[in-house]
Amino acid sequence: MQLWRIDLAGATGLHDRFAPLLTHAEQLQASRRRTGRVQEHFSVGRACLRILLGNASGLDPLSLSITTGVHGKPQLSHRNGPSIAFNVAHSKDTILIALTRSGSVGVDVEYFDRSTDIMEVAHHNFTEKESRSLAAISYPQARIKTFYRYWTRKEAVLKADGRGLIASLASFDISFESLNLHPVRIAESPDDQGKLFFVSDLSLGIEAAGAIALESPDCPVRQLIFPLSRPW
Ligand SMILES: CC(C)(COP(=O)(O)OP(=O)(O)OC[C@H]1O[C@@H](n2cnc3c(N)ncnc32)[C@H](O)[C@@H]1OP(=O)(O)O)[C@@H](O)C(=O)NCCC(=O)NCCS
């Protein structure tokens, strides 16, 4: 299991630098994402993902076939040999890329947005228990941190599952204390046995929250940093 943190702060001209590492179809996909940071995030994220997958599989990064699942989750096509699951998340100047050979993985990062009415969002998306535990926090900085911690745990689980935010955020509870590899079961219906994921919080500084959800509990998370603002 590897978790890469790519730091875009202060780096410029990233799309032009990274586009040659993308396939023609991905270059078109990048150009459809308008310009600016959104486009740069996609180009850098996909190029770094190809480099990491190429390194892990021993294959040429540009020869790897990346397809999308039913709900749009990018995945490595089976014709690339032994399966490697991965997931990508973007927020502000940070890109996270998680890779594992043991089951599926989901990752999320969110920088705090203080203009968001977090209690309103919680009311519509969280379980009653989660909303109650959030409401019980009186110190605003601690409340916002907990809100984003809950949100990124939920999104990481739903990204590991592959349905993303079309699944109900309120269908499972994640209001546990900060822990490593906490078991969380999600089900599509009451008679469905569901899927089990193991959730860990990530340490991403004081202005962001992040989480990773793994299908297999026995993979230690190794965090590696890849700063783009320095020459490399
Ligand atoms: C996937 C989703 C959770 C992303 O949320 P977000 O906060 O906007 O973005 P994040 O930065 O966390 O994640 C984006 C990355 O998630 C990955 N992703 C896309 N769809 C995904 C899915 N269904 N499950 C898991 N990961 C997904 C991609 O790698 C994407 O990065 P990329 O475009 O650079 O490759 C959200 O868009 C969603 O739930 N969509 C619902 C599924 C959907 O609408 N599908 C329509 C296409 S069929």
Tab-separated table of C-alpha atoms and ligand atoms in Angstrom:
chain	number	residue	atom	x	y	z
A	1	MET	CA	0.000	0.000	0.000
A	2	GLN	CA	1.368	3.409	-0.934
A	3	LEU	CA	-0.149	6.822	-0.372
A	4	TRP	CA	1.435	9.688	-2.305
A	5	ARG	CA	0.827	13.315	-1.473
A	6	ILE	CA	1.609	15.664	-4.356
A	7	ASP	CA	2.036	19.295	-3.412
A	8	LEU	CA	1.288	21.795	-6.216
A	9	ALA	CA	1.835	24.943	-4.118
A	10	GLY	CA	3.878	27.536	-5.988
A	11	ALA	CA	4.261	25.368	-9.108
A	12	THR	CA	3.212	26.849	-12.456
A	13	GLY	CA	2.872	25.735	-16.081
A	14	LEU	CA	1.978	22.267	-14.877
A	15	HIS	CA	-0.398	21.275	-17.671
A	16	ASP	CA	2.232	21.907	-20.375
A	17	ARG	CA	4.874	20.025	-18.374
A	18	PHE	CA	2.713	16.988	-17.654
A	19	ALA	CA	0.524	16.676	-20.781
A	20	PRO	CA	3.191	14.671	-22.703
A	21	LEU	CA	2.845	11.961	-20.030
A	22	LEU	CA	-0.872	11.541	-20.834
A	23	THR	CA	-2.507	9.497	-23.597
A	24	HIS	CA	-4.204	11.381	-26.439
A	25	ALA	CA	-7.647	10.635	-24.914
A	26	GLU	CA	-6.483	12.005	-21.533
A	27	GLN	CA	-5.088	15.145	-23.187
A	28	LEU	CA	-8.564	15.714	-24.664
A	29	GLN	CA	-10.130	15.030	-21.268
A	30	ALA	CA	-7.761	17.600	-19.726
A	31	SER	CA	-8.637	20.219	-22.345
A	32	ARG	CA	-12.348	19.687	-21.660
A	33	ARG	CA	-11.677	20.621	-18.022
A	34	ARG	CA	-11.314	24.249	-19.073
A	35	THR	CA	-8.032	25.806	-18.009
A	36	GLY	CA	-6.288	26.771	-14.813
A	37	ARG	CA	-6.025	24.760	-11.634
A	38	VAL	CA	-8.795	22.233	-12.457
A	39	GLN	CA	-7.002	21.264	-15.658
A	40	GLU	CA	-3.595	21.222	-13.937
A	41	HIS	CA	-4.938	18.986	-11.181
A	42	PHE	CA	-6.195	16.443	-13.690
A	43	SER	CA	-3.006	16.489	-15.830
A	44	VAL	CA	-0.589	16.212	-12.902
A	45	GLY	CA	-2.740	13.648	-11.078
A	46	ARG	CA	-3.127	11.397	-14.110
A	47	ALA	CA	0.539	11.707	-15.168
A	48	CYS	CA	1.806	10.889	-11.647
A	49	LEU	CA	-0.702	8.037	-11.430
A	50	ARG	CA	0.663	6.578	-14.696
A	51	ILE	CA	4.263	6.894	-13.438
A	52	LEU	CA	3.390	5.155	-10.151
A	53	LEU	CA	1.368	2.386	-11.839
A	54	GLY	CA	4.131	1.902	-14.399
A	55	ASN	CA	6.676	1.599	-11.616
A	56	ALA	CA	4.518	-0.870	-9.662
A	57	SER	CA	3.674	-3.045	-12.681
A	58	GLY	CA	6.972	-2.839	-14.547
A	59	LEU	CA	5.103	-1.645	-17.661
A	60	ASP	CA	5.483	1.507	-19.762
A	61	PRO	CA	3.257	4.158	-18.057
A	62	LEU	CA	1.746	5.274	-21.359
A	63	SER	CA	0.879	1.721	-22.399
A	64	LEU	CA	-1.351	1.144	-19.341
A	65	SER	CA	-5.054	0.989	-20.082
A	66	ILE	CA	-7.073	2.979	-17.522
A	67	THR	CA	-10.819	2.438	-17.893
A	68	THR	CA	-13.759	3.675	-15.812
A	69	GLY	CA	-16.243	1.627	-13.779
A	70	VAL	CA	-20.038	1.988	-13.948
A	71	HIS	CA	-20.037	5.043	-11.722
A	72	GLY	CA	-16.957	6.603	-13.265
A	73	LYS	CA	-14.241	5.210	-10.955
A	74	PRO	CA	-10.968	4.960	-12.898
A	75	GLN	CA	-9.392	1.486	-12.731
A	76	LEU	CA	-6.572	-0.438	-14.308
A	77	SER	CA	-7.771	-2.765	-17.056
A	78	HIS	CA	-7.201	-6.497	-16.346
A	79	ARG	CA	-5.062	-6.808	-19.462
A	80	ASN	CA	-2.310	-4.907	-17.560
A	81	GLY	CA	-1.515	-8.040	-15.497
A	82	PRO	CA	-1.732	-8.469	-11.684
A	83	SER	CA	-4.352	-6.143	-10.340
A	84	ILE	CA	-3.405	-2.894	-8.643
A	85	ALA	CA	-6.237	-0.779	-7.245
A	86	PHE	CA	-5.847	2.967	-6.902
A	87	ASN	CA	-7.764	6.122	-6.112
A	88	VAL	CA	-7.102	9.830	-6.540
A	89	ALA	CA	-8.354	12.929	-4.664
A	90	HIS	CA	-7.761	16.633	-5.219
A	91	SER	CA	-8.245	19.713	-3.051
A	92	LYS	CA	-6.588	23.148	-3.239
A	93	ASP	CA	-2.847	22.489	-3.831
A	94	THR	CA	-2.926	18.837	-2.820
A	95	ILE	CA	-3.361	15.644	-4.826
A	96	LEU	CA	-3.483	12.268	-3.076
A	97	ILE	CA	-2.863	9.023	-4.924
A	98	ALA	CA	-3.350	5.697	-3.116
A	99	LEU	CA	-2.262	2.379	-4.626
A	100	THR	CA	-2.688	-1.142	-3.262
A	101	ARG	CA	-2.528	-4.755	-4.390
A	102	SER	CA	-5.026	-5.860	-1.671
A	103	GLY	CA	-8.640	-5.074	-2.608
A	104	SER	CA	-10.131	-1.701	-3.375
A	105	VAL	CA	-9.151	1.693	-1.979
A	106	GLY	CA	-10.755	5.123	-1.653
A	107	VAL	CA	-9.101	8.350	-0.588
A	108	ASP	CA	-10.305	11.886	0.075
A	109	VAL	CA	-8.861	15.270	1.025
A	110	GLU	CA	-10.754	18.488	1.743
A	111	TYR	CA	-9.381	21.877	2.760
A	112	PHE	CA	-11.668	23.657	5.223
A	113	ASP	CA	-14.127	26.095	3.662
A	114	ARG	CA	-15.318	28.418	6.419
A	115	SER	CA	-18.141	29.831	4.250
A	116	THR	CA	-19.926	26.440	4.302
A	117	ASP	CA	-22.879	26.126	6.660
A	118	ILE	CA	-21.587	22.868	8.078
A	119	MET	CA	-24.590	22.174	10.322
A	120	GLU	CA	-26.914	22.520	7.332
A	121	VAL	CA	-24.755	20.127	5.252
A	122	ALA	CA	-24.623	17.717	8.207
A	123	HIS	CA	-28.399	17.892	8.603
A	124	HIS	CA	-28.892	16.743	4.992
A	125	ASN	CA	-26.032	14.237	4.713
A	126	PHE	CA	-25.020	12.860	8.096
A	127	THR	CA	-26.640	10.345	10.447
A	128	GLU	CA	-28.451	11.717	13.502
A	129	LYS	CA	-25.635	10.457	15.728
A	130	GLU	CA	-23.016	12.271	13.622
A	131	SER	CA	-25.045	15.519	13.573
A	132	ARG	CA	-25.568	15.306	17.351
A	133	SER	CA	-21.892	14.766	18.064
A	134	LEU	CA	-21.024	17.709	15.801
A	135	ALA	CA	-23.613	19.970	17.468
A	136	ALA	CA	-22.133	19.090	20.875
A	137	ILE	CA	-18.780	20.672	19.910
A	138	SER	CA	-18.874	24.346	20.942
A	139	TYR	CA	-15.415	25.495	19.814
A	140	PRO	CA	-15.796	26.473	16.096
A	141	GLN	CA	-12.304	25.334	14.986
A	142	ALA	CA	-12.841	21.898	16.563
A	143	ARG	CA	-16.318	21.647	15.054
A	144	ILE	CA	-15.148	22.429	11.522
A	145	LYS	CA	-12.272	19.974	11.858
A	146	THR	CA	-14.646	17.225	12.997
A	147	PHE	CA	-17.099	18.022	10.190
A	148	TYR	CA	-14.382	17.630	7.528
A	149	ARG	CA	-13.004	14.547	9.249
A	150	TYR	CA	-16.455	12.916	9.066
A	151	TRP	CA	-16.980	14.092	5.481
A	152	THR	CA	-13.635	12.751	4.204
A	153	ARG	CA	-14.141	9.415	6.001
A	154	LYS	CA	-17.516	9.021	4.305
A	155	GLU	CA	-16.262	10.072	0.886
A	156	ALA	CA	-13.217	7.766	1.145
A	157	VAL	CA	-15.532	4.815	1.937
A	158	LEU	CA	-17.882	5.608	-0.964
A	159	LYS	CA	-14.937	6.079	-3.329
A	160	ALA	CA	-13.508	2.701	-2.243
A	161	ASP	CA	-16.932	1.198	-2.939
A	162	GLY	CA	-16.941	2.899	-6.381
A	163	ARG	CA	-20.414	4.456	-6.181
A	164	GLY	CA	-19.081	7.781	-4.966
A	165	LEU	CA	-21.569	10.388	-3.791
A	166	ILE	CA	-24.530	8.869	-5.634
A	167	ALA	CA	-24.746	6.511	-2.632
A	168	SER	CA	-26.306	7.845	0.565
A	169	LEU	CA	-23.818	9.478	2.919
A	170	ALA	CA	-26.289	8.999	5.768
A	171	SER	CA	-26.583	5.231	5.304
A	172	PHE	CA	-23.593	4.480	7.579
A	173	ASP	CA	-22.058	6.034	10.675
A	174	ILE	CA	-18.442	7.166	11.015
A	175	SER	CA	-18.647	9.201	14.238
A	176	PHE	CA	-15.888	7.229	15.960
A	177	GLU	CA	-12.857	8.701	17.683
A	178	SER	CA	-9.767	9.199	15.531
A	179	LEU	CA	-8.473	5.704	14.905
A	180	ASN	CA	-6.468	3.638	12.495
A	181	LEU	CA	-8.186	1.016	10.323
A	182	HIS	CA	-11.624	1.439	11.907
A	183	PRO	CA	-14.102	-1.112	10.440
A	184	VAL	CA	-17.099	0.437	8.599
A	185	ARG	CA	-19.780	-1.661	6.889
A	186	ILE	CA	-21.917	-0.193	4.101
A	187	ALA	CA	-24.920	-1.861	2.480
A	188	GLU	CA	-27.029	-0.906	-0.541
A	189	SER	CA	-30.261	-2.177	1.081
A	190	PRO	CA	-31.346	-3.520	4.521
A	191	ASP	CA	-31.233	-7.171	3.326
A	192	ASP	CA	-27.807	-6.739	1.745
A	193	GLN	CA	-24.831	-8.042	3.765
A	194	GLY	CA	-22.836	-5.081	2.492
A	195	LYS	CA	-19.133	-4.462	2.185
A	196	LEU	CA	-16.590	-3.912	4.915
A	197	PHE	CA	-13.923	-1.218	4.690
A	198	PHE	CA	-11.200	-0.120	7.115
A	199	VAL	CA	-10.927	3.632	7.546
A	200	SER	CA	-7.951	5.695	8.739
A	201	ASP	CA	-7.633	9.453	9.143
A	202	LEU	CA	-4.725	11.140	7.378
A	203	SER	CA	-2.574	13.909	8.814
A	204	LEU	CA	-2.586	16.730	6.274
A	205	GLY	CA	-1.920	19.834	8.370
A	206	ILE	CA	-4.201	22.134	10.325
A	207	GLU	CA	-6.310	23.438	7.403
A	208	ALA	CA	-7.275	20.125	5.792
A	209	ALA	CA	-8.740	16.735	6.607
A	210	GLY	CA	-8.221	13.478	4.775
A	211	ALA	CA	-9.093	9.822	5.043
A	212	ILE	CA	-8.331	6.522	3.375
A	213	ALA	CA	-10.618	3.471	3.179
A	214	LEU	CA	-9.190	0.029	2.434
A	215	GLU	CA	-10.864	-3.295	1.767
A	216	SER	CA	-7.948	-5.117	3.375
A	217	PRO	CA	-7.006	-4.189	6.982
A	218	ASP	CA	-3.484	-5.517	6.801
A	219	CYS	CA	-1.871	-2.902	4.618
A	220	PRO	CA	0.129	-0.285	6.507
A	221	VAL	CA	-0.209	3.174	4.962
A	222	ARG	CA	3.125	4.618	3.844
A	223	GLN	CA	2.830	8.338	3.124
A	224	LEU	CA	5.261	9.768	0.592
A	225	ILE	CA	5.504	13.412	-0.447
A	226	PHE	CA	6.171	14.587	-4.007
A	227	PRO	CA	6.660	18.418	-4.069
A	228	LEU	CA	6.363	19.928	-7.562
A	229	SER	CA	7.532	23.417	-6.664
A	230	ARG	CA	11.159	22.255	-6.392
A	231	PRO	CA	13.163	21.162	-9.437
A	232	TRP	CA	13.194	17.384	-9.952
B	1	LIG	C1	-16.278	10.683	-7.509
B	1	LIG	C2	-16.646	11.840	-6.613
B	1	LIG	C3	-16.821	11.278	-5.213
B	1	LIG	C4	-15.488	12.854	-6.651
B	1	LIG	O1	-15.663	13.819	-5.676
B	1	LIG	P1	-14.875	15.204	-5.629
B	1	LIG	O2	-14.832	15.615	-4.191
B	1	LIG	O3	-15.446	16.122	-6.610
B	1	LIG	O4	-13.429	14.892	-6.161
B	1	LIG	P2	-12.178	14.144	-5.541
B	1	LIG	O5	-11.045	15.049	-5.746
B	1	LIG	O6	-12.411	13.604	-4.167
B	1	LIG	O7	-12.012	12.835	-6.488
B	1	LIG	C5	-11.843	12.958	-7.861
B	1	LIG	C6	-11.230	11.662	-8.350
B	1	LIG	O8	-12.030	10.556	-7.942
B	1	LIG	C7	-11.917	9.515	-8.913
B	1	LIG	N1	-13.276	9.065	-9.185
B	1	LIG	C8	-14.148	9.467	-10.152
B	1	LIG	N2	-15.310	8.782	-10.028
B	1	LIG	C9	-15.162	7.946	-8.969
B	1	LIG	C10	-16.031	6.996	-8.334
B	1	LIG	N3	-17.277	6.740	-8.766
B	1	LIG	N4	-15.550	6.311	-7.252
B	1	LIG	C11	-14.302	6.539	-6.800
B	1	LIG	N5	-13.442	7.435	-7.351
B	1	LIG	C12	-13.882	8.124	-8.421
B	1	LIG	C13	-11.197	10.104	-10.122
B	1	LIG	O9	-9.877	9.571	-10.151
B	1	LIG	C14	-11.178	11.588	-9.854
B	1	LIG	O10	-9.985	12.224	-10.233
B	1	LIG	P3	-9.577	12.448	-11.775
B	1	LIG	O11	-10.787	12.994	-12.450
B	1	LIG	O12	-8.432	13.401	-11.710
B	1	LIG	O13	-9.170	11.085	-12.281
B	1	LIG	C15	-17.945	12.540	-7.049
B	1	LIG	O14	-17.728	13.193	-8.262
B	1	LIG	C16	-19.074	11.531	-7.229
B	1	LIG	O15	-19.531	10.927	-6.291
B	1	LIG	N6	-19.588	11.289	-8.357
B	1	LIG	C17	-20.693	10.289	-8.422
B	1	LIG	C18	-20.485	9.339	-9.468
B	1	LIG	C19	-20.915	10.000	-10.743
B	1	LIG	O16	-21.548	11.027	-10.801
B	1	LIG	N7	-20.567	9.392	-11.826
B	1	LIG	C20	-20.886	9.986	-13.099
B	1	LIG	C21	-20.050	9.397	-14.160
B	1	LIG	S1	-20.675	7.772	-14.559
